[in-house]
PDB file of C-alpha atoms in Angstrom:
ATOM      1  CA  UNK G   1     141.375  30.373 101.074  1.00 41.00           C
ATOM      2  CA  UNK G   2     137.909  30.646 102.357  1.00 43.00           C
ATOM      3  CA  UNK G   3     135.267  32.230  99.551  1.00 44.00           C
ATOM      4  CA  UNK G   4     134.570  34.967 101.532  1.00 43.00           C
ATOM      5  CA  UNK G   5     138.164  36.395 102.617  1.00 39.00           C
ATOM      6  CA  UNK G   6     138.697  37.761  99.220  1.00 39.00           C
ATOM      7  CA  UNK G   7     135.342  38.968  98.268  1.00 41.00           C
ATOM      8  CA  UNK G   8     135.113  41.019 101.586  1.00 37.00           C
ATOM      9  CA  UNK G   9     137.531  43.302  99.559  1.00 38.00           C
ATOM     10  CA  UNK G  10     135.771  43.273  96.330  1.00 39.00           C
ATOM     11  CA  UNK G  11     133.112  45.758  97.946  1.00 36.00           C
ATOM     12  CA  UNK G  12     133.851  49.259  96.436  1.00 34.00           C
ATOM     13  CA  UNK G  13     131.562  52.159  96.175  1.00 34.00           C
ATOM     14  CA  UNK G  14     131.700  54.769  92.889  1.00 35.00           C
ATOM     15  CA  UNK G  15     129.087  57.083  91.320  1.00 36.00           C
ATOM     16  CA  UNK G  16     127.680  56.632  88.121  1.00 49.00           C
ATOM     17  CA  UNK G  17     123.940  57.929  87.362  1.00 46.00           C
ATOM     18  CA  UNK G  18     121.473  59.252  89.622  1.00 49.00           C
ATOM     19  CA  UNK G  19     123.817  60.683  92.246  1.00 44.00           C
ATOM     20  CA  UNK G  20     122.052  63.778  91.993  1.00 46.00           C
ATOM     21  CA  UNK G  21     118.583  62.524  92.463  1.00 47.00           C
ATOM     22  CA  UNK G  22     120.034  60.180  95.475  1.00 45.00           C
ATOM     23  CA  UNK G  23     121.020  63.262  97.143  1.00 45.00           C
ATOM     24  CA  UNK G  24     117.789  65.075  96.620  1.00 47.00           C
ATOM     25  CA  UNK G  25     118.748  67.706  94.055  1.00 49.00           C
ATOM     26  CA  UNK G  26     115.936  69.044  91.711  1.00 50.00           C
ATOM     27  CA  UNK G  27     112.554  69.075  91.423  1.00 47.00           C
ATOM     28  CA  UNK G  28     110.711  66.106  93.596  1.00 54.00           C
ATOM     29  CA  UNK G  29     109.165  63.577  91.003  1.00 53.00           C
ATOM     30  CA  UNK G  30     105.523  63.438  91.065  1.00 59.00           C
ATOM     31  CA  UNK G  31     104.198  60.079  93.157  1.00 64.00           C
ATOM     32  CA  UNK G  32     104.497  56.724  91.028  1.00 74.00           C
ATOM     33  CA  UNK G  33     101.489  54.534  90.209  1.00 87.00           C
ATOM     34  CA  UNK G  34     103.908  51.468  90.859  1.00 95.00           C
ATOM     35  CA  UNK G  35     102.393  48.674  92.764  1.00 96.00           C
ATOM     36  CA  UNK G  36     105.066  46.210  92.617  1.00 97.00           C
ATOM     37  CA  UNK G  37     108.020  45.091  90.697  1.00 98.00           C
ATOM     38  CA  UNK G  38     109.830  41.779  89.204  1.00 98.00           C
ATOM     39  CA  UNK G  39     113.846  41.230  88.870  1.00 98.00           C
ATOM     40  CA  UNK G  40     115.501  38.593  87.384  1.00 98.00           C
ATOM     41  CA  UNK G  41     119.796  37.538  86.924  1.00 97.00           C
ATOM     42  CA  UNK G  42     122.244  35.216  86.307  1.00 94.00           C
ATOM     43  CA  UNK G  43     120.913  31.772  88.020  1.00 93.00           C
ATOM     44  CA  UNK G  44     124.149  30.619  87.552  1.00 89.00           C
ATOM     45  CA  UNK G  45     125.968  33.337  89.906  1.00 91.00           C
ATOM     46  CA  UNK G  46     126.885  31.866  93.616  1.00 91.00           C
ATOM     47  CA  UNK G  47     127.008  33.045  95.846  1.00 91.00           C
ATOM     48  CA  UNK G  48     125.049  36.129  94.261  1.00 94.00           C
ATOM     49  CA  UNK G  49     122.690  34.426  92.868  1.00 95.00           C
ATOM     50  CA  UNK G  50     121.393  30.476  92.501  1.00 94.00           C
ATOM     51  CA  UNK G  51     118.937  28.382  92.408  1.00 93.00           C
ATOM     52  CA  UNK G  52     117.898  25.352  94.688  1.00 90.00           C
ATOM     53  CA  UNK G  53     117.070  23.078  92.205  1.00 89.00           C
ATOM     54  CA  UNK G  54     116.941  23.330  88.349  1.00 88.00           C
ATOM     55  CA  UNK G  55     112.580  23.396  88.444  1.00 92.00           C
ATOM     56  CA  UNK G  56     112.723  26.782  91.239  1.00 93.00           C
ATOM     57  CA  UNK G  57     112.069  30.130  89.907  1.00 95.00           C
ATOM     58  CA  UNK G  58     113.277  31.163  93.193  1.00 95.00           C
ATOM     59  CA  UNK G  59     116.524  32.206  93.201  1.00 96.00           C
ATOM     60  CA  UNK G  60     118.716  33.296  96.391  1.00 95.00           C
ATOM     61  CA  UNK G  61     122.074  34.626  97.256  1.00 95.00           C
ATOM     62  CA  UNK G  62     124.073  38.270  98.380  1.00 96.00           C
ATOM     63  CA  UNK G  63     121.805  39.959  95.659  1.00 97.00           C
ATOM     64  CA  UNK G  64     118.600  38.391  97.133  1.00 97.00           C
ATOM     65  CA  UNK G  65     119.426  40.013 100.507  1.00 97.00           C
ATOM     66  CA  UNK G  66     119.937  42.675  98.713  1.00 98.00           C
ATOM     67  CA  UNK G  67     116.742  43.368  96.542  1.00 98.00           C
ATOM     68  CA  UNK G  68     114.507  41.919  99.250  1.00 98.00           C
ATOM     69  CA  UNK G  69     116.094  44.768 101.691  1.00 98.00           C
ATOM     70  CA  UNK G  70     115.462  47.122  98.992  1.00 98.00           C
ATOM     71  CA  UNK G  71     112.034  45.977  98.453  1.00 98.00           C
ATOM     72  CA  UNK G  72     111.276  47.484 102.385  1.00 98.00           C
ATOM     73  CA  UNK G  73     112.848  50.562 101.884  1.00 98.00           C
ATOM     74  CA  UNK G  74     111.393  51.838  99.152  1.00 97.00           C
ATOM     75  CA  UNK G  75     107.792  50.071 100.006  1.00 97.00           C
ATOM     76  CA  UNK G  76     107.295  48.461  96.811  1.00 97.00           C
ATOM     77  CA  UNK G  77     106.936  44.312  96.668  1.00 98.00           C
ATOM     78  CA  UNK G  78     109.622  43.161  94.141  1.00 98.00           C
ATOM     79  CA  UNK G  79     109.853  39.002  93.309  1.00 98.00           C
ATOM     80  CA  UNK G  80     112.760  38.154  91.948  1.00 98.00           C
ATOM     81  CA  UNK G  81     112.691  35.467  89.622  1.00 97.00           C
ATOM     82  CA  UNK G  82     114.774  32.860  87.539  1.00 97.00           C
ATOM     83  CA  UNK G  83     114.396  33.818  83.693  1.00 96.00           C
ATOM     84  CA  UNK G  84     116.078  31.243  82.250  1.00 95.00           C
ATOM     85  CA  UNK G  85     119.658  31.226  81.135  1.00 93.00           C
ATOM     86  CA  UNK G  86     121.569  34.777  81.488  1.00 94.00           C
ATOM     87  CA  UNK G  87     120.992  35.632  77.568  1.00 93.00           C
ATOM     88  CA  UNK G  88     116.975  35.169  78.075  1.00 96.00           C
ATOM     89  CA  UNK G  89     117.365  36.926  81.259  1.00 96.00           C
ATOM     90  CA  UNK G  90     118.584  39.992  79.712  1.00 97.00           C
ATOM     91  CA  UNK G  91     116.113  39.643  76.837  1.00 97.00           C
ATOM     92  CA  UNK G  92     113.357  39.432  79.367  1.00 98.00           C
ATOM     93  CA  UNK G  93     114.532  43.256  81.135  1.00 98.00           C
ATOM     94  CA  UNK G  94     115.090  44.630  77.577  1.00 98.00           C
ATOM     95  CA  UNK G  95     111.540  44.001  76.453  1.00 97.00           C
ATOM     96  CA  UNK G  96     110.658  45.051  79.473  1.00 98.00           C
ATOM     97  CA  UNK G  97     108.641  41.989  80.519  1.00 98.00           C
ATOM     98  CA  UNK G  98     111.260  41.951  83.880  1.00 98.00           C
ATOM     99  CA  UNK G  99     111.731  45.510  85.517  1.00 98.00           C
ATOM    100  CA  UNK G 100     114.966  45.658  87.651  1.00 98.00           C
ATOM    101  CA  UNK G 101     118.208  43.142  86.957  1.00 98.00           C
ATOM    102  CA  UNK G 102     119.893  42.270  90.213  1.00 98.00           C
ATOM    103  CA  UNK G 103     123.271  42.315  89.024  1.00 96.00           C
ATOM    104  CA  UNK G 104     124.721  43.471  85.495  1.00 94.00           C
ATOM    105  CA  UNK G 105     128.176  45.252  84.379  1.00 91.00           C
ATOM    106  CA  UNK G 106     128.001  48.315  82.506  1.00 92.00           C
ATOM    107  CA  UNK G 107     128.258  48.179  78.844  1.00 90.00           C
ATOM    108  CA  UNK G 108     127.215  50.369  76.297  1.00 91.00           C
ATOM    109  CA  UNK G 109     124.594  48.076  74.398  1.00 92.00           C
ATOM    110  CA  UNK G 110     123.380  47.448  77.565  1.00 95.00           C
ATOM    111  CA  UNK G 111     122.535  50.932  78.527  1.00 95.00           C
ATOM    112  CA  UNK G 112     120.664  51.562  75.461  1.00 96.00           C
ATOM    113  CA  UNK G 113     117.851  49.207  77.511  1.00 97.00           C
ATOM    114  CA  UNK G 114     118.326  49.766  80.759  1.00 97.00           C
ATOM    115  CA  UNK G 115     118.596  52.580  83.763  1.00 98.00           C
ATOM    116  CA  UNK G 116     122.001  52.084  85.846  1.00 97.00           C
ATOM    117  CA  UNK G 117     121.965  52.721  89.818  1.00 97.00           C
ATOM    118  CA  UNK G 118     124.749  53.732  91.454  1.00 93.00           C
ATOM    119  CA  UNK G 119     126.199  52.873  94.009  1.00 93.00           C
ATOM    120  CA  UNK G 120     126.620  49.518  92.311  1.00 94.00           C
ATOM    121  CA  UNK G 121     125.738  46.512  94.993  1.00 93.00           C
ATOM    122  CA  UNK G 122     129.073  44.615  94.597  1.00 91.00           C
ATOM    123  CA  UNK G 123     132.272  44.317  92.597  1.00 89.00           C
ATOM    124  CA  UNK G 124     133.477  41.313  90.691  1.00 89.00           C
ATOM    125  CA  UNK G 125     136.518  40.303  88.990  1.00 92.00           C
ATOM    126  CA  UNK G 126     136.520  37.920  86.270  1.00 94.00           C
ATOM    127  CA  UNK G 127     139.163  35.287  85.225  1.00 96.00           C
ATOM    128  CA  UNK G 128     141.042  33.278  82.948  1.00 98.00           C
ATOM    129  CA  UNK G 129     140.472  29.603  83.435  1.00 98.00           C
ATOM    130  CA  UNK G 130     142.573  26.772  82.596  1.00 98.00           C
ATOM    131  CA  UNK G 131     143.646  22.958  83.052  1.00 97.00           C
ATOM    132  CA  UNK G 132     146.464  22.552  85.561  1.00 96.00           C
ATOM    133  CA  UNK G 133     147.895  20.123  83.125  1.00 96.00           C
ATOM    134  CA  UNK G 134     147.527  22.143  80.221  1.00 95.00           C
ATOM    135  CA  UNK G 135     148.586  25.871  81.073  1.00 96.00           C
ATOM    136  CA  UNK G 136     149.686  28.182  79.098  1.00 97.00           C
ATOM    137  CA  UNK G 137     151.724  31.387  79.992  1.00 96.00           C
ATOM    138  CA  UNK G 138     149.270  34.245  80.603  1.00 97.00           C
ATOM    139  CA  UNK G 139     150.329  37.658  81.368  1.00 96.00           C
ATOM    140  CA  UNK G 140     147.898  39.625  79.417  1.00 95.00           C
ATOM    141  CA  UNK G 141     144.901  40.166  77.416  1.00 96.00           C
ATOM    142  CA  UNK G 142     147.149  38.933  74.174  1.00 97.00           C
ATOM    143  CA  UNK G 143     148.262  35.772  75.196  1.00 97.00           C
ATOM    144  CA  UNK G 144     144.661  34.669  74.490  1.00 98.00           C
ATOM    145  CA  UNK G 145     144.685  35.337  71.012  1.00 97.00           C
ATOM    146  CA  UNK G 146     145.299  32.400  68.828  1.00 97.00           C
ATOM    147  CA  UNK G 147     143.912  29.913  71.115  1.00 98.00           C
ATOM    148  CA  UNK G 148     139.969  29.103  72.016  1.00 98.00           C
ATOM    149  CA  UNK G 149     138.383  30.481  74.856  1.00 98.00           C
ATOM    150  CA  UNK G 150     134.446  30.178  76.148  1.00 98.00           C
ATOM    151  CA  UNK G 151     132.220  31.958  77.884  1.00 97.00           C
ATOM    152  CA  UNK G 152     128.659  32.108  78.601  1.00 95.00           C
ATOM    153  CA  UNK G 153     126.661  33.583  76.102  1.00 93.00           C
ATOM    154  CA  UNK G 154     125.999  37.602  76.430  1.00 89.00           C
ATOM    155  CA  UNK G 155     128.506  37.463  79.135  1.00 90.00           C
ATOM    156  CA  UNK G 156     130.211  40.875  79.257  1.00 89.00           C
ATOM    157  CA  UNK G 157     133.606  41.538  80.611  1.00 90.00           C
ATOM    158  CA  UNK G 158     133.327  45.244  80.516  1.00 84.00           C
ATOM    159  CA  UNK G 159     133.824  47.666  77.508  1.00 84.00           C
ATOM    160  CA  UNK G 160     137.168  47.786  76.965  1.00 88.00           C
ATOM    161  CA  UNK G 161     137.791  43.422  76.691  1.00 92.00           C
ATOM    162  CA  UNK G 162     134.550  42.899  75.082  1.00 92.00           C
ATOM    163  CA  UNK G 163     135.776  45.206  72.385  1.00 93.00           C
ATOM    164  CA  UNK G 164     138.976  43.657  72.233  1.00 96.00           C
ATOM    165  CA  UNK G 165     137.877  39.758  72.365  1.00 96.00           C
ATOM    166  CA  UNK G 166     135.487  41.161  69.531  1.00 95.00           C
ATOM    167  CA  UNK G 167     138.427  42.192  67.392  1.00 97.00           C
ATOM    168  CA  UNK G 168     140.903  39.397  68.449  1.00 97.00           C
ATOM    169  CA  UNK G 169     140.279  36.104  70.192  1.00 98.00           C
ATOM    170  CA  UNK G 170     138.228  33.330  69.200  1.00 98.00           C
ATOM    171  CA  UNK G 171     135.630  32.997  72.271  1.00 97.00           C
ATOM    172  CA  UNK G 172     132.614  30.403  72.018  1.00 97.00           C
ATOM    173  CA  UNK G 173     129.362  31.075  73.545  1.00 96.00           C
ATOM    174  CA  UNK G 174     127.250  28.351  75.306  1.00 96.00           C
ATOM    175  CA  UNK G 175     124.278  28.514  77.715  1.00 92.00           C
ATOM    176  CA  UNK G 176     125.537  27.954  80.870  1.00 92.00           C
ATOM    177  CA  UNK G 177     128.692  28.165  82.801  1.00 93.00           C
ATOM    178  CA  UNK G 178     128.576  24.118  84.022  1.00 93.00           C
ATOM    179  CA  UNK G 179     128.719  23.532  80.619  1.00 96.00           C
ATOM    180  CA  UNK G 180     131.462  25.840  79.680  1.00 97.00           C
ATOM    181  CA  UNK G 181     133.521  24.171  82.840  1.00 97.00           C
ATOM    182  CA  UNK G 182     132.880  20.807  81.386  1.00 96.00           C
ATOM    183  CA  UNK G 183     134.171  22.032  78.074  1.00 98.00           C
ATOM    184  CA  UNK G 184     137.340  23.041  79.812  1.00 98.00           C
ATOM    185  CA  UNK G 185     137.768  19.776  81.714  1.00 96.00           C
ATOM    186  CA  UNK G 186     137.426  18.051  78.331  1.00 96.00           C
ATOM    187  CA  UNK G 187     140.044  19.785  76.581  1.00 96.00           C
ATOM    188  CA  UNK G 188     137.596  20.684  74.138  1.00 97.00           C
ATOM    189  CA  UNK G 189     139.103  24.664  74.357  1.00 98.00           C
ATOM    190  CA  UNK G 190     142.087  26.308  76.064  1.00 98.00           C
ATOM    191  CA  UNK G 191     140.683  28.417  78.578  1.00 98.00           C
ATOM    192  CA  UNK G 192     137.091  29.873  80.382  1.00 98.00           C
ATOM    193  CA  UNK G 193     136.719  33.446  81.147  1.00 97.00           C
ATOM    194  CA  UNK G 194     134.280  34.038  83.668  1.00 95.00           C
ATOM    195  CA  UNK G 195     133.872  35.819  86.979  1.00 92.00           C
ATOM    196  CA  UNK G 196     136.401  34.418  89.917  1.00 91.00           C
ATOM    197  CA  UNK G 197     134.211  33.920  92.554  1.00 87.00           C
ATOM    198  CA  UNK G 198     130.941  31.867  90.310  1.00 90.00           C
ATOM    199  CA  UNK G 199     133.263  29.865  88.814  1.00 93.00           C
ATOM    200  CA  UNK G 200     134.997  29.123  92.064  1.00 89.00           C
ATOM    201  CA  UNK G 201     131.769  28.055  93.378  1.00 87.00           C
ATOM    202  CA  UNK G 202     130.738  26.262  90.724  1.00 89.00           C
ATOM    203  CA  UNK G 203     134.193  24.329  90.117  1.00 91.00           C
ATOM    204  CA  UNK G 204     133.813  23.368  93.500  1.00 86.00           C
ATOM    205  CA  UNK G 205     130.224  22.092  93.367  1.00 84.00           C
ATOM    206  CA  UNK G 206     131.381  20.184  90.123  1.00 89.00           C
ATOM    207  CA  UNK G 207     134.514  18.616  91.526  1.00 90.00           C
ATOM    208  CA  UNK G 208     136.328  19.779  89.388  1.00 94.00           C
ATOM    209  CA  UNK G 209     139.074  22.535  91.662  1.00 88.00           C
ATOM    210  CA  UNK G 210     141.330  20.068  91.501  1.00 91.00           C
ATOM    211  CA  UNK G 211     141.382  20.230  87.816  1.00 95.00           C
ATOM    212  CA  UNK G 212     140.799  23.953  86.639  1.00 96.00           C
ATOM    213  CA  UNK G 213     142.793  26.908  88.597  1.00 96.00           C
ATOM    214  CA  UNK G 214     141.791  30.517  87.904  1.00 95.00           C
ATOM    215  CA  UNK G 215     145.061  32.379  86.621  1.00 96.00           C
ATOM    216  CA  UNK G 216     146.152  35.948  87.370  1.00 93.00           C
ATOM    217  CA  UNK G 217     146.054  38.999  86.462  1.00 95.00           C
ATOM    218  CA  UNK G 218     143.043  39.803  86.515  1.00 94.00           C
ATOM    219  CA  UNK G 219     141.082  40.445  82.756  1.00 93.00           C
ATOM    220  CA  UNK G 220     139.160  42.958  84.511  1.00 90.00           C
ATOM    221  CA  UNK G 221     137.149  44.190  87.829  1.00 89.00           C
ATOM    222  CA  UNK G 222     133.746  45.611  87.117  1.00 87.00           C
ATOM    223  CA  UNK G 223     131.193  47.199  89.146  1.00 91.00           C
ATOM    224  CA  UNK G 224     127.844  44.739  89.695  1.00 94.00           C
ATOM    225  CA  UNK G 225     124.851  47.455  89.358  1.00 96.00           C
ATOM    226  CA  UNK G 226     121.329  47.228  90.110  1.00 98.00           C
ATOM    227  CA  UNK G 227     119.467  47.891  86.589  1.00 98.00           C
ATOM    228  CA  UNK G 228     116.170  49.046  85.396  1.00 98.00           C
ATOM    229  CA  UNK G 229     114.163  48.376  82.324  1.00 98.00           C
ATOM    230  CA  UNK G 230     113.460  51.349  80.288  1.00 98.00           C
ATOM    231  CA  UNK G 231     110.241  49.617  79.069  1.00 98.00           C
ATOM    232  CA  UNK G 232     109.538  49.170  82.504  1.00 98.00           C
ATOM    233  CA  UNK G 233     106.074  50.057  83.667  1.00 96.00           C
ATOM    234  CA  UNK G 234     107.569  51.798  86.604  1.00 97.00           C
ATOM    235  CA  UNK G 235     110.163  53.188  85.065  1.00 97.00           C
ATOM    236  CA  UNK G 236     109.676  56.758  86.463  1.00 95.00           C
ATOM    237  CA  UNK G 237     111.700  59.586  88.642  1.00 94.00           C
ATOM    238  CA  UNK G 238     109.501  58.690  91.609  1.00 95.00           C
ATOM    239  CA  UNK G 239     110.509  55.041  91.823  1.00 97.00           C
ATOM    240  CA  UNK G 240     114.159  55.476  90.333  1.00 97.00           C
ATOM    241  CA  UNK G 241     114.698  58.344  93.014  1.00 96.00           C
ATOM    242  CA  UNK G 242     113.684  55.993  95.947  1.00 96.00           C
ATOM    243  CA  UNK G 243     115.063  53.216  94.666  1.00 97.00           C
ATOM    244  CA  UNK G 244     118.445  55.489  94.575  1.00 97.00           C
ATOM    245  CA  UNK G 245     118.025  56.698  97.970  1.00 97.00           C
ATOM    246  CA  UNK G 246     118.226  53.310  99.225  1.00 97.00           C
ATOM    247  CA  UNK G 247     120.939  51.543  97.748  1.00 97.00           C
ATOM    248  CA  UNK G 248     122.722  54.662  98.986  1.00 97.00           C
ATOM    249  CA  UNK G 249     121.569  54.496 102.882  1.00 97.00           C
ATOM    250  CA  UNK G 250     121.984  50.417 102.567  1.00 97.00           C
ATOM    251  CA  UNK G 251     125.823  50.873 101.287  1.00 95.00           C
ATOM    252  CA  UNK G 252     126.537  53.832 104.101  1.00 96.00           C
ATOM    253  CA  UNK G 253     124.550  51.887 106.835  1.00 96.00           C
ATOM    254  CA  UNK G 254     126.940  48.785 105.915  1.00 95.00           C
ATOM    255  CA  UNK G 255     123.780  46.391 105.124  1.00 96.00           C
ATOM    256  CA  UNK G 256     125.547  45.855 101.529  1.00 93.00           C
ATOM    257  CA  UNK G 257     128.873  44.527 103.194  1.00 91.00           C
ATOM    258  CA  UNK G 258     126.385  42.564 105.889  1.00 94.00           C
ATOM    259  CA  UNK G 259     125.010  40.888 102.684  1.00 95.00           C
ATOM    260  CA  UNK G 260     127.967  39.679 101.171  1.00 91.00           C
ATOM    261  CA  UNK G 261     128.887  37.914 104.371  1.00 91.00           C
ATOM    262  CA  UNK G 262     125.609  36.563 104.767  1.00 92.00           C
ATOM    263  CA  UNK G 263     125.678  35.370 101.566  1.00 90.00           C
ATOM    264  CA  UNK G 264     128.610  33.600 100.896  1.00 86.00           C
ATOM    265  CA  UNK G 265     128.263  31.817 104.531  1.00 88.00           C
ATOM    266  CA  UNK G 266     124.478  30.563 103.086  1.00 90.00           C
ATOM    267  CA  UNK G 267     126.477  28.877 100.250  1.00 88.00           C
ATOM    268  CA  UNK G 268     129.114  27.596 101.703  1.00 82.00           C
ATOM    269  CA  UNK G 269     126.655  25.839 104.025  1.00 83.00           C
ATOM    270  CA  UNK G 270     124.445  24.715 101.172  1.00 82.00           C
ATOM    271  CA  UNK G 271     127.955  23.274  99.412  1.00 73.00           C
ATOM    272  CA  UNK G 272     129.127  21.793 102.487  1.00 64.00           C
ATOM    273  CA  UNK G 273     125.736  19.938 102.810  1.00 55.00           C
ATOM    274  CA  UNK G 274     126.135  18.573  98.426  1.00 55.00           C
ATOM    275  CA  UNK G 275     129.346  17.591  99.177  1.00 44.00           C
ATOM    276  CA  UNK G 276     128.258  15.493 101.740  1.00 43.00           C
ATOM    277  CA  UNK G 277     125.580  13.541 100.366  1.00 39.00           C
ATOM    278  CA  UNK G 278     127.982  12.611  97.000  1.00 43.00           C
TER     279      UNK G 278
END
């Protein structure tokens, strides 16, 4: 199955904060002395986000269309950047040295440092991992426990399995998801959990699909928002409110869904073009 057929249906809409200032209720904010704006995210996240080459700070994807169409709208430049590895990422937008993250789940710790947007930009759905010639029977959440999983460190998996895996499984954390992968394909742990469609990509630029299968159901389907630091220089209700008002007139105009294809075709044609020269 081509990446893209079963992301198309990942795309999902629901309301979380600022709905009311998207729609224009209350007071307007005063005007913002924001000038311009920097955004960071997982550089390990095709076909939302990537890198060209491991010395760019330019990274591209679905959630570059994204923030670059968002940039127009609301008339504010914003670069978006590679960080570093997803944990310094995150570090980065909670000391609010990065002001927007192009892509995070909700959690709780998370929105002690950072501003949520709704409508989120995508929805993903993350996986258990495993060798074809080592799997185990996996039905649910508890047929993890006893065995060793890994993930990529600060990964969330939304509230309610992050505070289970907490309480329950044995999960390493390492740096970056090619190295989790190869951890897999060694047989140095039992399983991966990580987000379908990254992995996908990923297993597939590593040669290893043949060797690692993603196995259902699901451990869970969270909402991808757009995020803002709230040590953020221009973190005020003028700039939040446009910024709301036009992730909501890009997701009812269809320029979201227009993203996602565009995306995913840009790297499967960058893939097709590795593959080639191995």
């Amino acid at each position: 199955m081509r990446l893209h057929t079963y992301m198309i249906s990942c795309l999902m809409t629901v309301t979380f904060f600022y709905t009311g200032v998207a729609s224009g209720q209350g007071v307007p904010p005063q005007p913002s002395s924001c000038t311009s704006l920097t955004a960071s995210g997982n550089s390990e996240y095709p076909p939302f986000l990537w890198r060209e080459s491991p010395t760019s700070i330019e990274l591209n994807g679905v959630n570059r269309f994204i923030i670059d169409e968002l940039s127009q709208r609301i008339d504010i430049p914003i670069k978006l950047i590679h960080a570093g590895p997803w944990s310094r990422a995150q570090t980065e937008v909670k000391n609010g040295r990065i002001d927007l993250m192009a892509g995070a789940f909700y959690t709780n710790e998370r929105a002690d440092y950072m501003d949520y947007f709704t409508p989120v930009m995508l929805h993903t759905t993350s996986v258990v991992w495993q060798r074809k010639d080592k799997m185990f029977l996996f039905n649910k959440k508890e047929d993890l426990e006893g065995k060793w999983g890994v993930t990529v460190i600060n990964n969330s998996f939304g509230q309610e399995f992050d505070q289970y895996a907490q309480r329950k499984l044995n999960i390493l954390a390492v740096a970056s998801l090619s190295q989790a992968l190869r951890m897999l394909e060694a047989d140095r742990v039992d399983y991966v959990l990580y987000e379908k469609n990254p992995a996908y990509a990923y297993a597939t630029m590593m040669n290893l699909s043949e060797t690692i299968v993603p196995v259902m159901p699901n451990i869970s389907s969270e909402g991808l928002y757009l995020t803002m630091s709230k040590k953020s220089s221009c973190n005020d209700s003028s700039v939040k409110r446009r910024i709301a008002i036009a992730l909501q007139e890009m997701k009812q105009d269809g320029f979201t869904e227009k993203a996602l294809v565009d995306g995913v075709q840009t790297w499967e044609a960058r893939s097709r073009v590795d593959l080639s020269l191995k």
